[in-house]
mmCIF file of C-alpha atoms (C1' of nucleotides) in Angstrom:
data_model
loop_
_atom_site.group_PDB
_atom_site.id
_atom_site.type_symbol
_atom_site.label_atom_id
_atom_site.label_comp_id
_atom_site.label_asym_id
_atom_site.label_seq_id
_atom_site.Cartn_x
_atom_site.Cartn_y
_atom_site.Cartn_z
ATOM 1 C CA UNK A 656 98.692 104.686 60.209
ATOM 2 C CA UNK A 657 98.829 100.764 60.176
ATOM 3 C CA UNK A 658 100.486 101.190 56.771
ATOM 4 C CA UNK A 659 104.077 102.283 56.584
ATOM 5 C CA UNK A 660 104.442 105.264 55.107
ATOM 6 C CA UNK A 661 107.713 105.961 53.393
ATOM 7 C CA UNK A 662 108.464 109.386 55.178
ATOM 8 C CA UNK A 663 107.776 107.646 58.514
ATOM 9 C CA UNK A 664 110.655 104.624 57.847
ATOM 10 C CA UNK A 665 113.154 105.793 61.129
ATOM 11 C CA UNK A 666 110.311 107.139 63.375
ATOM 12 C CA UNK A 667 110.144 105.075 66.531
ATOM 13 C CA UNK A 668 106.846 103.284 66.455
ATOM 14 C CA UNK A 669 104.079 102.818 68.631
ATOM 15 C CA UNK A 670 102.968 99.494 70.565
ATOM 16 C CA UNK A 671 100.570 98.773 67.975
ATOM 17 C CA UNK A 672 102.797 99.026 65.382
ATOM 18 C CA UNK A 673 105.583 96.828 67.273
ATOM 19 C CA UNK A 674 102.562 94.672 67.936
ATOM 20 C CA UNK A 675 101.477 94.612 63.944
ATOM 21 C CA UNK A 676 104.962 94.443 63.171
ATOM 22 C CA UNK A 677 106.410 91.925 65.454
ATOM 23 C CA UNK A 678 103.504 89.533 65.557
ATOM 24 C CA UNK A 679 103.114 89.703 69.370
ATOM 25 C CA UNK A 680 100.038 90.821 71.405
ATOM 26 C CA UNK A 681 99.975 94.555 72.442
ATOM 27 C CA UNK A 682 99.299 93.368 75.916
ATOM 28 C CA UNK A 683 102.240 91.049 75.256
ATOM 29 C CA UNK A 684 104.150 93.857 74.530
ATOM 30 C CA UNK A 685 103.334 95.974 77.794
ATOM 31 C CA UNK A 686 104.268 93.082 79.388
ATOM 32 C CA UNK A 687 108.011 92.609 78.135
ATOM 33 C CA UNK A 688 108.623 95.932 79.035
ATOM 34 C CA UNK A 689 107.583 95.715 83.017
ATOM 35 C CA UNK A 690 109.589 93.065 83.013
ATOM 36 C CA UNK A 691 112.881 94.994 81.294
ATOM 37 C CA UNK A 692 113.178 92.832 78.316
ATOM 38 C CA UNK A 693 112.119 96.032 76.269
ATOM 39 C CA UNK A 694 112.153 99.337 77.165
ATOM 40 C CA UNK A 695 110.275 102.747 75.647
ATOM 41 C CA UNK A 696 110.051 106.339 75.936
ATOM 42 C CA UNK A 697 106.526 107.905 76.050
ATOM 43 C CA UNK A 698 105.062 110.817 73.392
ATOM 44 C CA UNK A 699 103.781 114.046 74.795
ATOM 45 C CA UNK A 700 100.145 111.897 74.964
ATOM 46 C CA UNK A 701 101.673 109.415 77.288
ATOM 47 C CA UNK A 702 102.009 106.983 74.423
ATOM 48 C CA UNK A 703 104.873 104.012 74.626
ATOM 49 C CA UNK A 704 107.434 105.238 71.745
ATOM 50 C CA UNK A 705 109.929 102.439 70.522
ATOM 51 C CA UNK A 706 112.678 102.737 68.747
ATOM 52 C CA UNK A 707 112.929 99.696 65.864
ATOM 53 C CA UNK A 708 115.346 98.049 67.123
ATOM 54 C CA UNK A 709 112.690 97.124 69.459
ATOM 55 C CA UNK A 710 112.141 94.484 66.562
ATOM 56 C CA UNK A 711 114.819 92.668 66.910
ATOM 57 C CA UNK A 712 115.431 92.760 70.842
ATOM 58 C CA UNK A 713 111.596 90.760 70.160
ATOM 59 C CA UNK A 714 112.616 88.411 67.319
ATOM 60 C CA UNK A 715 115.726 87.553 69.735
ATOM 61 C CA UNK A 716 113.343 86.903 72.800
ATOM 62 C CA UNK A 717 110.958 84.844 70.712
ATOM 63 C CA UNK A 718 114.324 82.704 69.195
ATOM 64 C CA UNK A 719 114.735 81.531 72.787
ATOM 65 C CA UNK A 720 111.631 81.122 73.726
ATOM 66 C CA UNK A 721 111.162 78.567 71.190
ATOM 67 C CA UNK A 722 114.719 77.382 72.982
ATOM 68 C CA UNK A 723 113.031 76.648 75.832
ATOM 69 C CA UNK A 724 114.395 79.737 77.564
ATOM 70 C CA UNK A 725 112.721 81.292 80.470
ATOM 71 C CA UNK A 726 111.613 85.093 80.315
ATOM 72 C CA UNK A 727 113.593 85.396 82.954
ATOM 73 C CA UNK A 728 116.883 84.085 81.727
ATOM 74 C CA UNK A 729 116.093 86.131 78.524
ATOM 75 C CA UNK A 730 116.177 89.098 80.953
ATOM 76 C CA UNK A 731 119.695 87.937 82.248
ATOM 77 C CA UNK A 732 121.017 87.835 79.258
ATOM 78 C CA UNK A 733 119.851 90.992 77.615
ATOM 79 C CA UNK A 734 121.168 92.550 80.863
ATOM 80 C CA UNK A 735 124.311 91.549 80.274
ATOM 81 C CA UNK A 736 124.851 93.146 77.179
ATOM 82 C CA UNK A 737 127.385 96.502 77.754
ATOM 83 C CA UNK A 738 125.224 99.701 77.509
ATOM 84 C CA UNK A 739 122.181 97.604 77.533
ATOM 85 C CA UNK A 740 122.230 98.164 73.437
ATOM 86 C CA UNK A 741 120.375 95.412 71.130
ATOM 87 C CA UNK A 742 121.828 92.631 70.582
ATOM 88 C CA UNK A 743 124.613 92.392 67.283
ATOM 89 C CA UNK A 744 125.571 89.649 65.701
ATOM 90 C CA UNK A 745 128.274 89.061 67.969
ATOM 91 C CA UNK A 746 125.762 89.527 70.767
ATOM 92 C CA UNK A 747 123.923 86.753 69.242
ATOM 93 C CA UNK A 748 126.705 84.742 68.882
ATOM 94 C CA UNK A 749 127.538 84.092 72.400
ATOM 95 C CA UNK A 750 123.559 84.023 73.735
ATOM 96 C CA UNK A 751 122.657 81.308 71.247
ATOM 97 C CA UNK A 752 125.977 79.034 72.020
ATOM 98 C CA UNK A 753 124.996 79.138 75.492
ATOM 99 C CA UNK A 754 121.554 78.557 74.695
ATOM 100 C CA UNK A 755 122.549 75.602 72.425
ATOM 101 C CA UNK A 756 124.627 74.236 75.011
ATOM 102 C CA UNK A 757 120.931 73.745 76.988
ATOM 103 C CA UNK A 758 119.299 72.829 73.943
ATOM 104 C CA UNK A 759 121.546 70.036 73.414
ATOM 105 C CA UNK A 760 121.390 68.691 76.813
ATOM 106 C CA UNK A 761 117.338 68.819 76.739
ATOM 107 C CA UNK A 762 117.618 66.785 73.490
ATOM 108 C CA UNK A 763 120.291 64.483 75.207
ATOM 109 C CA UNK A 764 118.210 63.740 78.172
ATOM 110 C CA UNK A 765 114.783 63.254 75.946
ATOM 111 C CA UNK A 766 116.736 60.877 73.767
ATOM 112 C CA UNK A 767 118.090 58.583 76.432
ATOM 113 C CA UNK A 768 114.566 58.697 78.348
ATOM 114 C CA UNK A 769 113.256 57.715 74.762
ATOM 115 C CA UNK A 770 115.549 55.126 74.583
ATOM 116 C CA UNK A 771 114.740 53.344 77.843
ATOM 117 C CA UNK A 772 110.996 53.851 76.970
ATOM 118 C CA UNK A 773 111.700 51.872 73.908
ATOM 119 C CA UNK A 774 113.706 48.838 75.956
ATOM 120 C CA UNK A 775 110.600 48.961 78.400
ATOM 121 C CA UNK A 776 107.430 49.095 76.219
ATOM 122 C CA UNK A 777 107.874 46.112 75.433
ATOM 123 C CA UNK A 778 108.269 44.337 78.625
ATOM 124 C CA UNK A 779 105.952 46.646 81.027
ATOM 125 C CA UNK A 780 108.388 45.916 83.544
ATOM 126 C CA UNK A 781 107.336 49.268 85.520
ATOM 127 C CA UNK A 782 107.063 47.532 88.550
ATOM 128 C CA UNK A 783 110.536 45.380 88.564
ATOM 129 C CA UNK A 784 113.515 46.590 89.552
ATOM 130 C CA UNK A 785 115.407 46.773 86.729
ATOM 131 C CA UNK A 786 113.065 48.844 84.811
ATOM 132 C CA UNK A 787 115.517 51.976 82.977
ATOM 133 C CA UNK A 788 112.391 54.615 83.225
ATOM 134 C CA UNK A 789 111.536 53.495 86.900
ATOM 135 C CA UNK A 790 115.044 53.373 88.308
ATOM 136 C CA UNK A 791 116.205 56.979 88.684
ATOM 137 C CA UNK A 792 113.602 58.317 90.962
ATOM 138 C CA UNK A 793 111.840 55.450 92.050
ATOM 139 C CA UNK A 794 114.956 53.804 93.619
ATOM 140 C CA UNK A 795 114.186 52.060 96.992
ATOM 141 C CA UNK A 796 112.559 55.257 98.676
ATOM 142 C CA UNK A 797 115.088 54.759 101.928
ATOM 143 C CA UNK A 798 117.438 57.792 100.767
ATOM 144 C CA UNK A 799 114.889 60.606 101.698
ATOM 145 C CA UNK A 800 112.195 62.647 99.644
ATOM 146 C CA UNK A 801 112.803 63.055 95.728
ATOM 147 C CA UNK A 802 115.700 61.485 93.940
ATOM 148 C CA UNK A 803 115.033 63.656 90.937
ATOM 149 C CA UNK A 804 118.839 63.414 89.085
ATOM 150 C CA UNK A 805 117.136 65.549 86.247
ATOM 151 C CA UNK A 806 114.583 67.899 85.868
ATOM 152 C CA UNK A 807 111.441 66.141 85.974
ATOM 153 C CA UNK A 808 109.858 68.707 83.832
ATOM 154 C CA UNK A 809 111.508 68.639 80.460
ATOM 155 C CA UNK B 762 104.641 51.131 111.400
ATOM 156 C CA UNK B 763 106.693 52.691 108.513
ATOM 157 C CA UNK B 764 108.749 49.271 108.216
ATOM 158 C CA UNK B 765 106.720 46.879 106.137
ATOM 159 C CA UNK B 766 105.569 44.005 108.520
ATOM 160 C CA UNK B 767 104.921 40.486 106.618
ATOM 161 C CA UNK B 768 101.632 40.129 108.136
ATOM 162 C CA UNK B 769 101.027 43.046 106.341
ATOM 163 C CA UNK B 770 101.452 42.060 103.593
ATOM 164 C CA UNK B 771 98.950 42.439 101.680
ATOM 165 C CA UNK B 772 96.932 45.014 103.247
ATOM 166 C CA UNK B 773 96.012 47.987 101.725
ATOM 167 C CA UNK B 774 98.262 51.256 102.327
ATOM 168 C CA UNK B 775 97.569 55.009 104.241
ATOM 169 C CA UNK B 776 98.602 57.875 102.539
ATOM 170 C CA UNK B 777 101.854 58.024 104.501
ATOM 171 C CA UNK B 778 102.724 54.638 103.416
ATOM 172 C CA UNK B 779 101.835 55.042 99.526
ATOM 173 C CA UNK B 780 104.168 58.436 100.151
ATOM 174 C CA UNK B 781 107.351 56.495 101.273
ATOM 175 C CA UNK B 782 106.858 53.589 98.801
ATOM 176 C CA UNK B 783 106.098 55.693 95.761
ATOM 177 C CA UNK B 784 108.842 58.443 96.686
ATOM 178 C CA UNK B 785 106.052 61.273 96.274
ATOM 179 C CA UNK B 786 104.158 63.675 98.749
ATOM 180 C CA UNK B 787 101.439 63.405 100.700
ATOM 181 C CA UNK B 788 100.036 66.289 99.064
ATOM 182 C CA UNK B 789 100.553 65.189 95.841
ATOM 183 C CA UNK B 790 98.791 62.061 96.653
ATOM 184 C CA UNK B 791 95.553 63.605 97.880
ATOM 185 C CA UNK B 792 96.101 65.936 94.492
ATOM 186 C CA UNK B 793 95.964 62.794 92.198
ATOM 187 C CA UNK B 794 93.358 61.416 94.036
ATOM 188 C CA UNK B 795 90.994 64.837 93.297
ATOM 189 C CA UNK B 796 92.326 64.638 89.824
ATOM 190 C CA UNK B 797 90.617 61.073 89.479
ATOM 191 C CA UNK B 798 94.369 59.471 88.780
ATOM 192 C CA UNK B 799 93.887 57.279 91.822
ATOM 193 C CA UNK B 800 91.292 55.836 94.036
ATOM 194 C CA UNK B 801 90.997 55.172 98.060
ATOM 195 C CA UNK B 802 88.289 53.717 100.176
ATOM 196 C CA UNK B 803 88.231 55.539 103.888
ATOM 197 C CA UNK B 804 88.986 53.456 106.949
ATOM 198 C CA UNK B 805 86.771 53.510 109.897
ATOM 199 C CA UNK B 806 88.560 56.573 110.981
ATOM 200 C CA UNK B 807 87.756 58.299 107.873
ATOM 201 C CA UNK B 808 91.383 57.516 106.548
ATOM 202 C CA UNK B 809 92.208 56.770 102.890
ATOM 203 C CA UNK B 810 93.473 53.596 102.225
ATOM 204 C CA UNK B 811 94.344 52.681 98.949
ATOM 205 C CA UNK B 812 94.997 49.242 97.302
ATOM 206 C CA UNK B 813 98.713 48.099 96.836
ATOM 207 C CA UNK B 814 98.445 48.744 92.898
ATOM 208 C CA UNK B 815 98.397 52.666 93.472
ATOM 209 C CA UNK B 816 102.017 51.994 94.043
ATOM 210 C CA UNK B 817 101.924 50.937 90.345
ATOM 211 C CA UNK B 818 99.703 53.436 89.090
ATOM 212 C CA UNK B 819 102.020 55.766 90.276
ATOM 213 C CA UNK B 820 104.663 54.524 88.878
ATOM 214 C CA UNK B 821 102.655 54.945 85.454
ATOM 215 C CA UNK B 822 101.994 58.722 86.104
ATOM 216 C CA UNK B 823 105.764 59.649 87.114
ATOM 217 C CA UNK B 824 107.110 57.512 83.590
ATOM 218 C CA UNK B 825 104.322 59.142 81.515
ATOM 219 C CA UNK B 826 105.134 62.684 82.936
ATOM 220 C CA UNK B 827 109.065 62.638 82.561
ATOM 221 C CA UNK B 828 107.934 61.925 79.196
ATOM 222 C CA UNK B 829 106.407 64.666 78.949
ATOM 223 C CA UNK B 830 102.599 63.874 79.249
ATOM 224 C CA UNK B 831 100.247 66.558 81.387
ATOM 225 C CA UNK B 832 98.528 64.879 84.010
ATOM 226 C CA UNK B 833 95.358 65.787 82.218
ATOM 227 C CA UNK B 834 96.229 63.811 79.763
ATOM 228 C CA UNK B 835 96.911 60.823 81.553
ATOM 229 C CA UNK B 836 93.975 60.796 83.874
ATOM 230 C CA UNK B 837 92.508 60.275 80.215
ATOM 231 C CA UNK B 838 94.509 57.741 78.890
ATOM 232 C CA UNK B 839 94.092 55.590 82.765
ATOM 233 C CA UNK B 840 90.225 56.260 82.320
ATOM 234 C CA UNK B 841 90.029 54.562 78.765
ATOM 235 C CA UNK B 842 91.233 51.403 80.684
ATOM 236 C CA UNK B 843 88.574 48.563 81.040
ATOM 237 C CA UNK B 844 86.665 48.519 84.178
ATOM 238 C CA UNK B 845 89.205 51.440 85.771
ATOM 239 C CA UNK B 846 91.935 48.352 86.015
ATOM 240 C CA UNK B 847 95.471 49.550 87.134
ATOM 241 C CA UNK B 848 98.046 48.905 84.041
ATOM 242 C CA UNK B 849 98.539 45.716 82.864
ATOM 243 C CA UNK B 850 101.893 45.051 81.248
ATOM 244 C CA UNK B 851 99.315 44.768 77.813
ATOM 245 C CA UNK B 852 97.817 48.248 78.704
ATOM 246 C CA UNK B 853 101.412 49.785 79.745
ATOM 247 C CA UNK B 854 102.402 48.573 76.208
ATOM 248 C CA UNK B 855 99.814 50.618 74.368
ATOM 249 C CA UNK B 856 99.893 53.707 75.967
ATOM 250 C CA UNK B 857 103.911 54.505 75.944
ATOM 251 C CA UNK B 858 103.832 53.332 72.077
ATOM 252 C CA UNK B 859 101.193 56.203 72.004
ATOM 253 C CA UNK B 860 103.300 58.627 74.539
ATOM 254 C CA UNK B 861 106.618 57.390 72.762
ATOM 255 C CA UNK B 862 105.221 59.382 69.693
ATOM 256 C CA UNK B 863 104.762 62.341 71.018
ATOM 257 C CA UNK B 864 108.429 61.995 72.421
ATOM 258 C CA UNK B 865 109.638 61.116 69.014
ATOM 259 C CA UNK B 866 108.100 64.379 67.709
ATOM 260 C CA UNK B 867 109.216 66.487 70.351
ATOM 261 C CA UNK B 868 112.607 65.190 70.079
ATOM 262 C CA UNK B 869 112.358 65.687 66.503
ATOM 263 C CA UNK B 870 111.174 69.315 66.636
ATOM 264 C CA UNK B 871 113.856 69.918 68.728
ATOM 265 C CA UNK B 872 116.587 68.759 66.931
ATOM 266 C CA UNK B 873 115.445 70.914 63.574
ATOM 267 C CA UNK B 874 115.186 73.641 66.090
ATOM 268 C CA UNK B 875 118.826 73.058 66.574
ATOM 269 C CA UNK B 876 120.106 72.406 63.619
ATOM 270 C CA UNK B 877 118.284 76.020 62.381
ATOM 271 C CA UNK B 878 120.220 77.783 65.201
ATOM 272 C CA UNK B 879 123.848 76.164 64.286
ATOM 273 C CA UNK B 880 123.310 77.505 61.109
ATOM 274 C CA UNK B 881 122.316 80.699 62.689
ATOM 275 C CA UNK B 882 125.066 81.567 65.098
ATOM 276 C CA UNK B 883 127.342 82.579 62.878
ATOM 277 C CA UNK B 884 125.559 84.355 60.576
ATOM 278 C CA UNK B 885 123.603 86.696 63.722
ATOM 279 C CA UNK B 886 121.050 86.686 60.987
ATOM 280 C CA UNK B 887 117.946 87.512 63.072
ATOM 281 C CA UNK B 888 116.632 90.198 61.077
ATOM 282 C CA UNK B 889 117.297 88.697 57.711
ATOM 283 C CA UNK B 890 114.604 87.319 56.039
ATOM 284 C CA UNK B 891 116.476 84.144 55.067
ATOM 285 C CA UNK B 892 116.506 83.398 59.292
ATOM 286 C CA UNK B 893 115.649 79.415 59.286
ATOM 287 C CA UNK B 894 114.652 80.529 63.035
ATOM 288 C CA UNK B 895 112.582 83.665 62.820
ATOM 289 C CA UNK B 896 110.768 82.475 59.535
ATOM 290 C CA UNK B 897 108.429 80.126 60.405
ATOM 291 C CA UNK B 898 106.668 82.539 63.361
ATOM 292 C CA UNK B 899 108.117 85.644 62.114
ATOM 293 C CA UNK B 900 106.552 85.582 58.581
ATOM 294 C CA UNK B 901 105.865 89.529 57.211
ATOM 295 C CA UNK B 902 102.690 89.830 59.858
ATOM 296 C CA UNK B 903 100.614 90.301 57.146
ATOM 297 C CA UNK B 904 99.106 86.661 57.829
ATOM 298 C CA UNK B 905 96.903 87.623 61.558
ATOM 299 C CA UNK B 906 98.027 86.868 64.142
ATOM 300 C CA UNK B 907 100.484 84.272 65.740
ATOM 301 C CA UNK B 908 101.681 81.726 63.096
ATOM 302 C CA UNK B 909 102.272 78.913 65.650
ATOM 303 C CA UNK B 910 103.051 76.134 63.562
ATOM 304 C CA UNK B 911 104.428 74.123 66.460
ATOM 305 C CA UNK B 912 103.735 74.669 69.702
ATOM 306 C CA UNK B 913 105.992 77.369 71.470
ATOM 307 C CA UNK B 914 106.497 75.724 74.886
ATOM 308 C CA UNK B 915 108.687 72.937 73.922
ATOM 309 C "C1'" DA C 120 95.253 61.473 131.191
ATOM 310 C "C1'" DT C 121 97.557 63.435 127.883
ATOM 311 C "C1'" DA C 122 100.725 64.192 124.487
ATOM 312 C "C1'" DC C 123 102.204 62.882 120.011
ATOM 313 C "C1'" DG C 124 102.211 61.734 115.283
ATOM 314 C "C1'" DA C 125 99.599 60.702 111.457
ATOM 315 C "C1'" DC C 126 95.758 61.815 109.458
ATOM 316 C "C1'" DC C 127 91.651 64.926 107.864
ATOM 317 C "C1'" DT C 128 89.491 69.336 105.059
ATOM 318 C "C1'" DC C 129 89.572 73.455 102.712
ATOM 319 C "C1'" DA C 130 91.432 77.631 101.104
ATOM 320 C "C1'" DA C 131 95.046 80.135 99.534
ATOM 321 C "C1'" DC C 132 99.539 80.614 97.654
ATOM 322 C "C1'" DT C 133 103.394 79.630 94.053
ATOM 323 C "C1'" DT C 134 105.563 80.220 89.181
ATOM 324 C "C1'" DC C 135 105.284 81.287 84.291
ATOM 325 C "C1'" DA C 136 103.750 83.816 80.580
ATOM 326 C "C1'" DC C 137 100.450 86.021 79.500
ATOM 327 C "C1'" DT C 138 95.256 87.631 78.767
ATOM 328 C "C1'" DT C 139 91.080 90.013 80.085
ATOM 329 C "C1'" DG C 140 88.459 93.622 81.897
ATOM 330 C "C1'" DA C 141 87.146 97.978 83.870
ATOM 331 C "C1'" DG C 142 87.522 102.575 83.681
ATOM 332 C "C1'" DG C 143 89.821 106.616 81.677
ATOM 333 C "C1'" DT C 144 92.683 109.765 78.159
ATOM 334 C "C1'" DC C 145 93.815 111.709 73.635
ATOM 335 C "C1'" DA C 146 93.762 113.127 68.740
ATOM 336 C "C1'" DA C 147 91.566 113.092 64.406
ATOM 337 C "C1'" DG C 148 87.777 112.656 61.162
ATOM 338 C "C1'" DA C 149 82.462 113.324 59.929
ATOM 339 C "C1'" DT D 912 80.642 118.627 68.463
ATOM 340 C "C1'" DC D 913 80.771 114.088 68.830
ATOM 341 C "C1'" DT D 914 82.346 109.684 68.034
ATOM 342 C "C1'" DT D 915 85.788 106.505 66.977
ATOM 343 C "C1'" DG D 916 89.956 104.001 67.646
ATOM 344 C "C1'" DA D 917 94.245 103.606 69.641
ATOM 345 C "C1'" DC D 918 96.187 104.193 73.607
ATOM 346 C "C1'" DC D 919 96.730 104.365 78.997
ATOM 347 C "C1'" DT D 920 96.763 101.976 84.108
ATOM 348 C "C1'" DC D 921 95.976 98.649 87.348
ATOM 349 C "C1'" DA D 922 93.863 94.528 89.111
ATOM 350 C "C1'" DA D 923 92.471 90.113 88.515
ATOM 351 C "C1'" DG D 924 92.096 85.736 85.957
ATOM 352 C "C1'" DT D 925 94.154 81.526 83.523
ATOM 353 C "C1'" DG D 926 96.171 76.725 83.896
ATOM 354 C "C1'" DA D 927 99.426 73.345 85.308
ATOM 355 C "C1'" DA D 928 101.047 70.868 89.124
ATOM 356 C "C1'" DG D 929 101.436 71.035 93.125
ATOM 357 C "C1'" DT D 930 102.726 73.179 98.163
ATOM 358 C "C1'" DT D 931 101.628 75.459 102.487
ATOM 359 C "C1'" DG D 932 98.944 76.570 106.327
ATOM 360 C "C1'" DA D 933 95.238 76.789 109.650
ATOM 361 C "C1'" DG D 934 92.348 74.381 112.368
ATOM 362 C "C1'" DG D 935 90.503 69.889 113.706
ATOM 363 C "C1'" DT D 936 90.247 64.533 114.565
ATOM 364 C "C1'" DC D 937 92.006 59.793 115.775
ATOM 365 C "C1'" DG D 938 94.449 56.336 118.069
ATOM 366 C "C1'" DT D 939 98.069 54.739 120.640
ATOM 367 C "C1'" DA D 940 102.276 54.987 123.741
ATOM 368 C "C1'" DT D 941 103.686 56.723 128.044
#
DNA sequence: ATACGACCTCAACTTCACTTGAGGTCAAGA
DNA sequence: TCTTGACCTCAAGTGAAGTTGAGGTCGTAT
């Protein structure tokens, strides 16, 4: 039954179809849901029964992912949604500005870091004080443990 | 003897010291040291001590990982130095042209990632085949699995 | 003499996003 | 009937980059 067969084309499908379907890992899939990003019904076997719109709820989760969205802001956001339906295009709408907003700001930040980088590479001032990459966390150490303005991570 | 005395001047630092000068933890200092980023002789008291230019190496690691470089990564890039020399201004210049690369292409991917998803938030096109954003991971499935042109996590 | 702070080791815990494995169920085809 | 394949659960492992904690040592100031 990996093939779809026209009489079967608004049956809710199984994790291994979502899984064919979707391009994501069955485990992947079990995963999502015990987390609440997805959620299923099960068959009279005990099998995980989703309806399609499963599909999209996944394409939207992957879309921020490659944002740079946590799973666990995902999970806010899908929360927030009235009735917990799948997201619309309105839906989508507001997630993804707010997600640009982010996006923007992590391109911002790289940019300016780049920037610096370039000013610096040439004069391997690292250990100066007026060195642009060394300044914002490696200021004079008196003021305490960890400057860190930005997140040192992105 | 957290104030620098100038007979000490040259002496080589404790871990505390190498802490408060470099702004990081003493954890993270005996972490880099079992990583191989750093190096310490032991004091009669089985102390490390560590020469003043781990206040420099340091420096490297923190610039090289707000760009964006895993540690692994740069424990590589320090080994490939001559003799296991701390950074010259010469050797500071080659590797950030190398890590400014990767920057560039990060910055770049994100920036097509963003301009896909301006076009995108109006249309809520998701499920469309035409998505700039789905289509590149999201092909029909027929392809095995995972696409992955680019990596997912940034 | 002793208390204190800085240091030591080693193991285990943390977060994130999953994957892997062991052991078991269920329905259909040969 | 038996075997296959897809499914199930739950626990543990992965890797990155550290942090936290327990238990112990060292040296110096009071």
């Amino acid at each position: 039954m990996a093939i779809l067969d026209p009489a079967d084309i608004d049956k809710d499908l199984s994790v291994g179809e979502v899984a064919e379907r979707s391009g994501v890992a069955v485990s992947t899939i079990h995963f999502y849901e015990s987390k609440g990003l997805i959620t299923s019904w099960r068959s009279s076997g005990n099998q995980r029964r989703f309806p399609r719109d499963v599909l999209r709820r996944i394409a939207v989760i992957k879309v921020a992912q490659r944002l740079g969205v946590p799973l666990a802001t995902i999970a806010e956001a899908l929360k927030t949604l009235p009735d917990g339906r799948t997201p619309t295009a309105e839906d989508w709408k507001r997630l993804s500005a707010a997600w640009k907003a982010d996006l923007d700001e992590r391109i911002a930040v790289l940019t300016r870091l780049r920037d610096g980088l370039e000013d610096c590479i040439g004069c391997g001032c690292l250990s100066l004080g007026e060195c642009p990459l060394r300044n914002p966390w490696d200021e004079l150490s008196e003021d305490g443990p960890g400057p860190r303005l930005l997140d040192p991570r992105r």
